[in-house]
Short mmCIF file of N, CA and C in Angstrom, two decimals:
data_model
loop_
_atom_site.label_atom_id
_atom_site.label_comp_id
_atom_site.label_asym_id
_atom_site.label_seq_id
_atom_site.Cartn_x
_atom_site.Cartn_y
_atom_site.Cartn_z
N MET A 1 62.91 -14.74 212.50
CA MET A 1 64.35 -14.79 212.42
C MET A 1 64.92 -14.64 213.83
N LYS A 2 65.91 -15.43 214.13
CA LYS A 2 66.53 -15.43 215.46
C LYS A 2 67.40 -14.18 215.65
N THR A 3 67.39 -13.64 216.87
CA THR A 3 68.27 -12.53 217.24
C THR A 3 69.27 -13.02 218.27
N LEU A 4 70.53 -12.73 218.05
CA LEU A 4 71.60 -13.05 218.99
C LEU A 4 72.03 -11.74 219.64
N ASP A 5 71.82 -11.63 220.95
CA ASP A 5 72.15 -10.41 221.68
C ASP A 5 73.59 -10.53 222.21
N ALA A 6 74.52 -9.92 221.51
CA ALA A 6 75.94 -10.00 221.87
C ALA A 6 76.24 -9.27 223.17
N THR A 7 75.36 -8.39 223.61
CA THR A 7 75.61 -7.66 224.86
C THR A 7 75.49 -8.59 226.07
N LYS A 8 74.89 -9.74 225.89
CA LYS A 8 74.69 -10.69 226.99
C LYS A 8 75.79 -11.76 227.04
N ILE A 9 76.75 -11.70 226.12
CA ILE A 9 77.79 -12.73 226.02
C ILE A 9 79.09 -12.19 226.61
N GLU A 10 79.75 -13.00 227.42
CA GLU A 10 81.05 -12.62 227.98
C GLU A 10 82.01 -12.31 226.83
N PRO A 11 82.77 -11.22 226.93
CA PRO A 11 83.60 -10.78 225.80
C PRO A 11 84.47 -11.86 225.15
N ARG A 12 85.11 -12.70 225.90
CA ARG A 12 85.99 -13.71 225.29
C ARG A 12 85.23 -14.77 224.50
N TYR A 13 83.91 -14.86 224.72
CA TYR A 13 83.11 -15.85 224.01
C TYR A 13 82.29 -15.26 222.86
N LYS A 14 82.34 -13.93 222.70
CA LYS A 14 81.48 -13.28 221.70
C LYS A 14 81.71 -13.80 220.29
N HIS A 15 82.91 -13.65 219.77
CA HIS A 15 83.14 -14.06 218.38
C HIS A 15 82.93 -15.56 218.18
N PRO A 16 83.44 -16.43 219.07
CA PRO A 16 83.15 -17.87 218.87
C PRO A 16 81.65 -18.18 218.88
N THR A 17 80.89 -17.52 219.74
CA THR A 17 79.44 -17.75 219.81
C THR A 17 78.76 -17.28 218.53
N ILE A 18 79.17 -16.12 218.02
CA ILE A 18 78.58 -15.58 216.79
C ILE A 18 78.92 -16.48 215.60
N PHE A 19 80.17 -16.92 215.52
CA PHE A 19 80.55 -17.81 214.42
C PHE A 19 79.82 -19.14 214.51
N GLN A 20 79.58 -19.65 215.73
CA GLN A 20 78.82 -20.89 215.86
C GLN A 20 77.38 -20.70 215.41
N ALA A 21 76.78 -19.55 215.73
CA ALA A 21 75.42 -19.26 215.26
C ALA A 21 75.39 -19.24 213.74
N TYR A 22 76.43 -18.69 213.13
CA TYR A 22 76.53 -18.67 211.67
C TYR A 22 76.65 -20.10 211.12
N GLU A 23 77.51 -20.90 211.73
CA GLU A 23 77.72 -22.28 211.26
C GLU A 23 76.43 -23.10 211.37
N ASP A 24 75.59 -22.79 212.35
CA ASP A 24 74.35 -23.52 212.56
C ASP A 24 73.28 -23.18 211.53
N LEU A 25 73.49 -22.12 210.74
CA LEU A 25 72.53 -21.74 209.71
C LEU A 25 72.61 -22.68 208.51
N ALA A 26 71.48 -22.90 207.87
CA ALA A 26 71.46 -23.54 206.56
C ALA A 26 71.69 -22.44 205.52
N VAL A 27 72.13 -22.82 204.35
CA VAL A 27 72.31 -21.85 203.27
C VAL A 27 70.98 -21.15 203.02
N GLY A 28 71.02 -19.83 202.97
CA GLY A 28 69.82 -19.03 202.76
C GLY A 28 69.20 -18.51 204.04
N GLU A 29 69.64 -19.02 205.20
CA GLU A 29 69.12 -18.55 206.47
C GLU A 29 69.95 -17.39 207.01
N SER A 30 69.38 -16.66 207.96
CA SER A 30 70.02 -15.49 208.55
C SER A 30 69.71 -15.40 210.03
N PHE A 31 70.47 -14.59 210.72
CA PHE A 31 70.12 -14.20 212.08
C PHE A 31 70.48 -12.73 212.25
N ILE A 32 69.91 -12.11 213.27
CA ILE A 32 70.18 -10.70 213.58
C ILE A 32 71.15 -10.65 214.75
N LEU A 33 72.22 -9.93 214.58
CA LEU A 33 73.16 -9.69 215.66
C LEU A 33 72.83 -8.35 216.28
N HIS A 34 72.57 -8.35 217.58
CA HIS A 34 72.26 -7.13 218.34
C HIS A 34 73.49 -6.81 219.17
N ASN A 35 73.98 -5.57 219.07
CA ASN A 35 75.20 -5.19 219.78
C ASN A 35 75.11 -3.74 220.26
N ASP A 36 76.02 -3.40 221.18
CA ASP A 36 76.04 -2.03 221.73
C ASP A 36 77.14 -1.18 221.11
N HIS A 37 77.82 -1.71 220.10
CA HIS A 37 78.83 -0.95 219.35
C HIS A 37 78.90 -1.52 217.94
N ASP A 38 79.52 -0.79 217.05
CA ASP A 38 79.65 -1.22 215.67
C ASP A 38 80.51 -2.48 215.61
N PRO A 39 79.98 -3.59 215.10
CA PRO A 39 80.75 -4.83 215.05
C PRO A 39 81.66 -4.94 213.82
N LYS A 40 82.21 -3.83 213.38
CA LYS A 40 83.06 -3.81 212.18
C LYS A 40 84.23 -4.79 212.27
N PRO A 41 84.93 -4.93 213.43
CA PRO A 41 86.00 -5.93 213.49
C PRO A 41 85.50 -7.35 213.20
N LEU A 42 84.28 -7.64 213.62
CA LEU A 42 83.68 -8.94 213.32
C LEU A 42 83.47 -9.10 211.82
N TYR A 43 83.05 -8.03 211.17
CA TYR A 43 82.89 -8.07 209.71
C TYR A 43 84.21 -8.45 209.03
N TYR A 44 85.30 -7.83 209.48
CA TYR A 44 86.60 -8.14 208.88
C TYR A 44 87.01 -9.58 209.14
N GLN A 45 86.67 -10.10 210.32
CA GLN A 45 86.97 -11.50 210.62
C GLN A 45 86.14 -12.43 209.73
N PHE A 46 84.86 -12.11 209.56
CA PHE A 46 84.02 -12.90 208.65
C PHE A 46 84.59 -12.87 207.23
N THR A 47 85.00 -11.71 206.77
CA THR A 47 85.56 -11.59 205.42
C THR A 47 86.80 -12.46 205.28
N ALA A 48 87.67 -12.43 206.28
CA ALA A 48 88.91 -13.22 206.22
C ALA A 48 88.63 -14.72 206.25
N GLU A 49 87.65 -15.13 207.04
CA GLU A 49 87.41 -16.57 207.22
C GLU A 49 86.38 -17.15 206.26
N LYS A 50 85.41 -16.35 205.83
CA LYS A 50 84.30 -16.88 205.04
C LYS A 50 84.24 -16.34 203.61
N GLY A 51 85.04 -15.34 203.30
CA GLY A 51 85.03 -14.81 201.94
C GLY A 51 83.66 -14.31 201.54
N LYS A 52 83.16 -14.83 200.42
CA LYS A 52 81.87 -14.37 199.89
C LYS A 52 80.70 -15.26 200.29
N GLU A 53 80.90 -16.14 201.27
CA GLU A 53 79.80 -17.04 201.63
C GLU A 53 78.89 -16.48 202.73
N PHE A 54 79.07 -15.18 203.08
CA PHE A 54 78.18 -14.59 204.09
C PHE A 54 77.65 -13.27 203.59
N GLY A 55 76.47 -12.92 204.10
CA GLY A 55 75.88 -11.61 203.83
C GLY A 55 75.90 -10.79 205.10
N TRP A 56 76.08 -9.48 204.97
CA TRP A 56 76.18 -8.56 206.10
C TRP A 56 75.36 -7.34 205.77
N GLU A 57 74.28 -7.10 206.49
CA GLU A 57 73.42 -5.96 206.21
C GLU A 57 73.10 -5.24 207.52
N TYR A 58 73.52 -3.98 207.61
CA TYR A 58 73.18 -3.19 208.79
C TYR A 58 71.69 -2.88 208.76
N LEU A 59 71.02 -3.16 209.88
CA LEU A 59 69.61 -2.81 210.03
C LEU A 59 69.46 -1.57 210.91
N GLN A 60 70.41 -1.40 211.83
CA GLN A 60 70.43 -0.22 212.70
C GLN A 60 71.89 0.09 213.01
N GLN A 61 72.26 1.36 212.93
CA GLN A 61 73.65 1.78 213.11
C GLN A 61 73.79 2.87 214.15
N GLY A 62 73.63 2.48 215.43
CA GLY A 62 73.90 3.36 216.56
C GLY A 62 72.93 4.52 216.70
N PRO A 63 73.23 5.39 217.63
CA PRO A 63 74.48 5.46 218.39
C PRO A 63 74.55 4.48 219.57
N ASP A 64 73.40 3.96 220.02
CA ASP A 64 73.41 3.06 221.18
C ASP A 64 73.23 1.60 220.82
N VAL A 65 72.59 1.34 219.69
CA VAL A 65 72.29 -0.03 219.28
C VAL A 65 72.69 -0.23 217.83
N TRP A 66 73.34 -1.36 217.59
CA TRP A 66 73.65 -1.78 216.23
C TRP A 66 72.99 -3.14 216.02
N GLU A 67 72.35 -3.30 214.87
CA GLU A 67 71.80 -4.59 214.49
C GLU A 67 72.24 -4.89 213.07
N VAL A 68 72.74 -6.12 212.91
CA VAL A 68 73.24 -6.57 211.62
C VAL A 68 72.59 -7.89 211.28
N LYS A 69 72.09 -7.99 210.06
CA LYS A 69 71.56 -9.26 209.56
C LYS A 69 72.74 -10.01 208.92
N ILE A 70 73.05 -11.18 209.48
CA ILE A 70 74.15 -12.00 208.97
C ILE A 70 73.51 -13.22 208.31
N SER A 71 73.85 -13.46 207.05
CA SER A 71 73.25 -14.53 206.26
C SER A 71 74.30 -15.50 205.76
N LYS A 72 73.89 -16.75 205.61
CA LYS A 72 74.76 -17.75 204.99
C LYS A 72 74.38 -17.83 203.52
N MET A 73 75.33 -17.53 202.67
CA MET A 73 75.09 -17.47 201.24
C MET A 73 75.63 -18.73 200.56
N LYS A 74 75.05 -19.05 199.41
CA LYS A 74 75.55 -20.15 198.61
C LYS A 74 76.78 -19.68 197.85
N VAL A 75 77.84 -20.46 197.93
CA VAL A 75 79.07 -20.12 197.20
C VAL A 75 79.01 -20.80 195.83
N GLU A 76 79.16 -20.03 194.81
CA GLU A 76 79.11 -20.55 193.43
C GLU A 76 80.44 -21.14 193.05
#
C-alpha cells in the first residue's frame, strides 16, 4: 500500500495533493497518509466533498506521528 508523506508537501499543496491521491485510487484501494499532526480538518473536508464514498481509519494517533488509512469506497 502506498504511503503519502504530507510532511514533505508544501502547505498550500497538501490538501490538493492528498485529494489527487484519493482520486487516483480505484474503488477498494487505499493509501496511508503520514502526517506530523492530526489531520482532522482534512477529514471534515473529505466528509463535505465525498460523503460516504471514503474510508478513514487512524493507524497511529500522535503525539509526533499520525497515520491514516484513506480508502475509496463503493457508493451504493
